[in-house]
XYZ file of C-alpha atoms in Angstrom:
394
model
C 139.744 155.807 54.483
C 141.155 157.134 51.251
C 144.127 154.806 50.690
C 143.741 151.963 48.198
C 145.799 148.771 48.067
C 146.247 146.617 45.008
C 144.805 143.102 45.244
C 147.847 140.850 45.169
C 147.432 137.318 46.473
C 150.487 135.164 47.252
C 153.243 137.697 46.743
C 156.489 138.554 48.448
C 155.078 141.891 49.696
C 151.901 140.663 51.406
C 149.169 142.788 52.935
C 148.375 141.968 56.549
C 145.086 143.414 57.782
C 145.052 143.873 61.565
C 142.477 145.341 63.951
C 143.240 146.072 67.618
C 140.983 147.721 70.168
C 143.151 148.866 73.070
C 146.691 149.529 74.268
C 147.499 145.908 75.155
C 146.441 144.892 71.634
C 148.622 147.645 70.184
C 151.605 146.114 72.014
C 150.782 142.644 70.685
C 150.286 144.032 67.190
C 153.606 145.867 67.236
C 155.471 142.735 68.311
C 153.770 140.719 65.594
C 154.574 143.362 62.966
C 158.273 143.261 63.849
C 158.393 139.488 63.305
C 156.378 139.614 60.077
C 158.567 142.451 58.779
C 161.646 140.318 59.477
C 160.235 137.675 57.146
C 158.617 140.052 54.626
C 160.375 143.464 54.682
C 158.044 144.838 51.991
C 154.835 143.797 53.741
C 151.992 146.286 54.161
C 149.919 146.575 57.332
C 146.504 148.229 57.414
C 143.354 148.276 59.563
C 143.042 149.766 63.052
C 146.167 150.130 65.178
C 147.605 152.244 67.956
C 150.683 154.435 68.294
C 153.184 151.568 68.614
C 151.944 149.938 65.414
C 151.776 153.227 63.530
C 155.398 153.966 64.417
C 156.254 150.745 62.552
C 154.434 151.923 59.425
C 150.921 150.680 60.125
C 148.094 152.507 58.336
C 145.176 152.992 60.714
C 141.851 153.628 59.004
C 140.131 154.588 62.272
C 141.381 155.649 65.703
C 141.979 152.710 68.027
C 139.908 154.430 70.741
C 136.826 153.792 68.595
C 136.880 150.209 69.892
C 138.080 150.861 73.466
C 134.752 150.175 75.167
C 134.001 147.441 77.698
C 130.802 146.165 79.270
C 127.407 145.248 77.836
C 125.670 148.534 78.603
C 128.679 150.595 77.498
C 128.795 148.798 74.135
C 125.084 149.391 73.566
C 125.678 153.118 73.950
C 128.244 153.012 71.137
C 126.594 150.337 69.015
C 125.671 152.461 66.001
C 129.209 153.787 65.636
C 130.765 150.347 66.153
C 128.543 148.858 63.473
C 129.497 151.661 61.099
C 133.210 151.067 61.685
C 132.845 147.323 61.150
C 130.829 147.752 57.945
C 133.391 150.253 56.659
C 136.190 147.765 57.275
C 134.299 144.959 55.543
C 133.719 147.203 52.517
C 137.352 148.317 52.487
C 138.844 144.844 52.738
C 136.397 143.500 50.156
C 137.781 145.973 47.614
C 141.366 145.948 48.934
C 141.681 142.264 49.684
C 144.458 141.465 52.202
C 146.384 138.212 52.202
C 145.172 137.515 55.730
C 143.183 139.282 58.446
C 144.312 139.196 62.085
C 141.903 140.340 64.763
C 143.777 141.052 67.989
C 141.558 140.735 71.062
C 138.372 142.941 70.990
C 136.370 139.729 70.381
C 132.868 141.200 70.271
C 134.012 143.432 67.409
C 136.608 141.263 65.699
C 134.844 137.874 65.654
C 131.928 139.416 63.772
C 134.348 141.111 61.391
C 136.279 137.871 60.867
C 133.048 136.011 60.135
C 132.166 138.460 57.362
C 135.666 138.493 55.883
C 136.010 134.710 55.911
C 132.751 134.523 53.973
C 134.541 136.589 51.315
C 137.358 134.003 51.114
C 139.796 136.024 53.230
C 141.859 133.925 55.630
C 141.356 134.979 59.244
C 143.202 134.588 62.545
C 142.077 135.642 65.999
C 145.003 136.548 68.260
C 144.141 136.335 71.998
C 141.413 133.888 72.822
C 138.148 135.329 74.093
C 137.269 134.071 77.563
C 134.960 131.370 76.205
C 136.152 129.065 78.987
C 134.700 131.539 81.496
C 131.374 132.621 80.058
C 129.204 132.356 76.921
C 130.896 129.035 76.127
C 128.798 128.530 73.012
C 130.695 131.399 71.366
C 133.298 128.815 70.452
C 131.070 127.561 67.629
C 130.901 131.066 66.149
C 134.682 131.403 66.569
C 135.119 128.128 64.653
C 133.078 129.558 61.776
C 134.865 132.915 61.835
C 138.530 131.943 62.062
C 141.098 129.665 60.455
C 143.144 129.715 63.679
C 143.019 131.052 67.237
C 146.337 132.094 68.771
C 146.140 131.749 72.540
C 148.360 133.458 75.096
C 147.492 131.196 78.019
C 148.256 127.471 78.193
C 144.933 126.274 79.608
C 143.047 127.815 76.672
C 144.405 125.408 74.049
C 143.014 122.386 75.890
C 139.552 123.967 75.732
C 139.814 124.520 71.959
C 141.218 121.031 71.399
C 138.214 119.609 73.260
C 135.929 121.330 70.748
C 138.195 120.545 67.763
C 138.797 124.200 66.920
C 142.281 125.009 65.538
C 144.311 126.757 68.237
C 148.016 127.402 68.775
C 149.426 128.341 72.171
C 152.135 130.923 71.487
C 152.914 132.170 75.007
C 152.687 135.812 76.017
C 154.886 138.551 74.498
C 155.015 140.328 77.844
C 156.825 137.314 79.303
C 159.426 137.643 76.545
C 159.839 141.406 76.887
C 159.934 141.713 80.679
C 163.170 140.495 82.327
C 162.948 137.731 84.922
C 164.213 140.229 87.515
C 163.091 143.885 87.493
C 165.513 146.327 89.110
C 163.639 148.442 91.671
C 166.632 150.659 92.454
C 167.302 151.511 88.804
C 163.610 152.179 88.148
C 163.489 154.645 91.046
C 166.599 156.408 89.807
C 165.005 156.749 86.347
C 161.840 158.241 87.840
C 163.583 160.344 90.488
C 161.842 158.580 93.383
C 163.069 158.068 96.929
C 165.259 155.009 97.426
C 164.118 154.508 101.032
C 160.364 155.262 101.093
C 157.641 152.769 100.343
C 156.106 153.384 96.895
C 152.494 152.593 95.988
C 151.304 152.768 92.393
C 147.683 153.713 91.677
C 146.623 152.100 88.395
C 142.898 152.662 87.790
C 142.928 151.423 84.178
C 143.477 152.650 80.636
C 139.810 153.181 79.693
C 137.840 156.255 80.600
C 135.028 154.222 82.146
C 137.410 152.327 84.397
C 138.925 155.531 85.706
C 135.540 157.106 86.375
C 134.457 154.152 88.542
C 137.717 153.442 90.390
C 139.261 156.837 91.081
C 137.052 157.746 94.048
C 137.857 154.643 96.144
C 141.487 154.735 95.003
C 141.932 158.363 96.068
C 140.165 157.810 99.394
C 142.339 154.773 100.132
C 145.516 156.590 99.090
C 144.692 159.512 101.381
C 144.305 157.231 104.393
C 147.494 155.332 103.552
C 149.479 158.544 103.179
C 148.079 159.885 106.450
C 149.241 156.694 108.204
C 152.701 156.862 106.583
C 153.755 160.402 105.701
C 156.779 159.036 103.812
C 154.647 156.888 101.510
C 155.229 157.886 97.872
C 152.276 157.648 95.481
C 152.735 157.304 91.739
C 150.160 156.975 88.968
C 151.260 155.755 85.523
C 148.961 156.929 82.739
C 148.920 155.496 79.213
C 148.274 158.866 77.556
C 147.901 162.612 78.115
C 144.144 162.167 77.728
C 143.946 159.731 80.645
C 146.318 161.903 82.719
C 144.017 164.886 82.212
C 141.007 162.816 83.303
C 142.934 161.588 86.354
C 144.056 165.087 87.363
C 140.590 166.548 86.898
C 139.000 164.010 89.246
C 141.871 164.375 91.716
C 141.327 168.154 91.831
C 137.687 167.507 92.756
C 138.070 164.608 95.198
C 141.604 164.769 96.616
C 143.203 168.156 95.910
C 145.773 167.790 98.711
C 146.888 164.269 97.821
C 150.598 164.156 96.933
C 151.009 161.974 93.885
C 153.362 161.786 90.903
C 151.521 161.335 87.587
C 153.817 159.715 85.021
C 152.883 159.233 81.368
C 153.889 156.301 79.168
C 156.237 154.567 81.630
C 153.905 152.006 83.151
C 156.374 149.136 83.471
C 159.072 151.390 84.950
C 156.579 152.668 87.519
C 155.575 149.113 88.413
C 159.227 148.100 88.788
C 159.825 151.089 91.098
C 156.855 150.227 93.319
C 156.480 148.078 96.423
C 152.787 147.412 95.750
C 150.180 148.173 93.088
C 146.554 149.154 93.583
C 145.258 148.305 90.155
C 142.298 147.679 87.912
C 141.900 144.209 86.483
C 143.205 143.418 82.996
C 146.476 142.726 81.233
C 148.263 145.080 83.626
C 147.874 142.455 86.368
C 149.886 140.001 84.280
C 152.534 142.696 83.747
C 152.666 143.151 87.511
C 153.113 139.413 88.063
C 155.916 139.292 85.484
C 157.604 142.305 87.107
C 157.160 140.425 90.415
C 155.294 143.063 92.386
C 152.456 142.386 94.872
C 149.116 143.909 94.010
C 145.539 144.473 95.108
C 143.178 144.119 92.153
C 139.887 146.013 91.931
C 137.137 146.169 89.374
C 133.771 147.905 89.156
C 131.293 147.442 86.322
C 128.309 149.463 85.292
C 125.585 148.057 87.589
C 123.555 146.357 84.842
C 126.705 144.886 83.301
C 127.699 143.572 86.733
C 124.424 141.762 87.323
C 124.483 140.234 83.854
C 128.106 139.150 84.314
C 127.340 137.713 87.757
C 124.653 135.575 86.172
C 126.724 134.479 83.163
C 130.311 134.177 84.400
C 131.372 131.053 86.286
C 134.890 131.642 87.594
C 136.560 131.434 90.990
C 138.797 134.376 90.058
C 138.786 137.168 87.484
C 142.469 138.193 87.461
C 145.123 136.624 85.245
C 147.649 135.833 88.017
C 145.050 133.824 89.933
C 143.700 132.107 86.813
C 147.194 131.077 85.719
C 148.149 129.818 89.171
C 144.710 128.254 89.691
C 144.716 129.627 93.210
C 144.294 132.936 95.032
C 147.778 134.438 94.712
C 146.612 138.043 94.891
C 143.505 139.654 96.445
C 140.598 140.578 94.199
C 137.917 143.108 95.090
C 134.811 143.372 92.936
C 132.023 145.954 92.803
C 130.906 146.939 96.353
C 134.055 145.351 97.806
C 136.039 148.173 96.190
C 136.021 150.443 99.233
C 138.491 152.004 101.661
C 137.707 149.509 104.423
C 138.741 146.568 102.216
C 141.516 148.203 100.175
C 143.657 149.798 102.907
C 144.445 146.702 105.042
C 145.213 144.619 101.948
C 147.586 147.261 100.583
C 149.303 147.689 103.956
C 149.926 143.954 104.221
C 151.645 143.967 100.847
C 153.582 147.161 101.427
C 155.060 146.222 104.766
C 155.244 142.398 104.907
C 157.576 139.879 103.225
C 156.402 138.702 99.766
C 159.045 136.079 98.902
C 156.576 133.211 98.515
C 154.460 135.289 96.153
C 157.577 136.158 94.172
C 158.336 132.455 93.612
C 154.831 131.913 92.248
C 155.276 134.835 89.854
C 158.564 133.339 88.611
C 156.747 130.082 87.794
C 154.123 131.991 85.782
C 156.855 133.876 83.930
C 158.671 130.687 82.954
C 155.449 129.099 81.736
C 154.571 132.003 79.426
C 158.050 132.800 78.048
C 157.861 131.184 74.584
C 159.013 133.826 72.021
C 155.331 134.582 71.490
C 155.525 137.146 68.678
C 157.742 134.862 66.614
C 155.489 131.869 67.334
C 152.427 133.905 66.334
C 154.065 135.092 63.092
C 155.051 131.526 62.184
C 151.520 130.263 62.828
C 150.035 133.029 60.665
C 152.418 132.377 57.797
C 151.727 128.626 57.973
C 148.042 129.303 57.323
C 148.767 131.033 54.037
C 149.001 129.115 50.760
C 152.160 127.112 50.050
C 152.431 129.248 46.922
C 152.734 132.306 49.161
C 155.467 130.653 51.230
C 157.407 129.660 48.135
C 157.514 133.296 47.013
C 158.982 134.499 50.324
């Protein structure tokens, strides 16, 4: 953290401080940067960002992976380091005051950071609402203290914030803008060199190391049985990075050395488009799958203590985004001990070999609901929060 920025409130080359904690946040941050750069070509961007943001000129003070931790127990194991990173950012932005701070997702880290920065008269925005409507509802009062505005990706979230009189703008989801209404399976298979006639199943055990470690064993065991039942079944595994690919291949060598599978790096959406079904971890990837219009079986396993705490605190019928958005069980969800070969295989087979037209229509409805030019809407909402003097200088 050696770079220093001049304090310069209300100028035509503003400083936007942004912190993201995982790959989906990096995508949101990159889209937001493009829109803000269109309005302020000389703007500076600094904080914590991933590869996509850094390619646009973002200065990352720490590696994004520092924040890529999920689950109560998992966070406790990294707490000292997380507190150090947050304190360092507070100190940095106190000296190098940005025009506005935008925390993208990572709520347990960013809300606390926003609270401290707002106390220092820095305007703050939280982009991607925490799931306060699902659990720990009282967090909304802390969010109200920490932020000048919440930007929500999902339409039902705004009603919850309005009920509590907390400023919130529904902007839609950038993925719905970026992903075409129809994804070409044939073209995707040509790009990846996959068979045009075989069924294709994508294994997507998550982008975090912990997710992979818990899901790979049941995924590999299920894939082996499926491939034994259909020798023409093609397996593909999109990985977000070389690091995750290495972890995947290491576990495969131990648990399923004879499994035939294509590991593909940094082409997740192309792999999904090429597939007939996805066996996937929960998370933003399930929304991508719905927007690409592919059937899926969603699995998730927590650390045991985290699971029991979540079971006690969370009050939801469903945990996946497609089901939450549709307010019904569009796609199957398997949680904790349900994530096993006996449950996974029949669900995958049904989606590989049976008609999915009705499901496809439901996915189209979700896509239309979320397609709102989200990055542009988010940029406009952020700029509107800044002083009129700032806007007049633009």
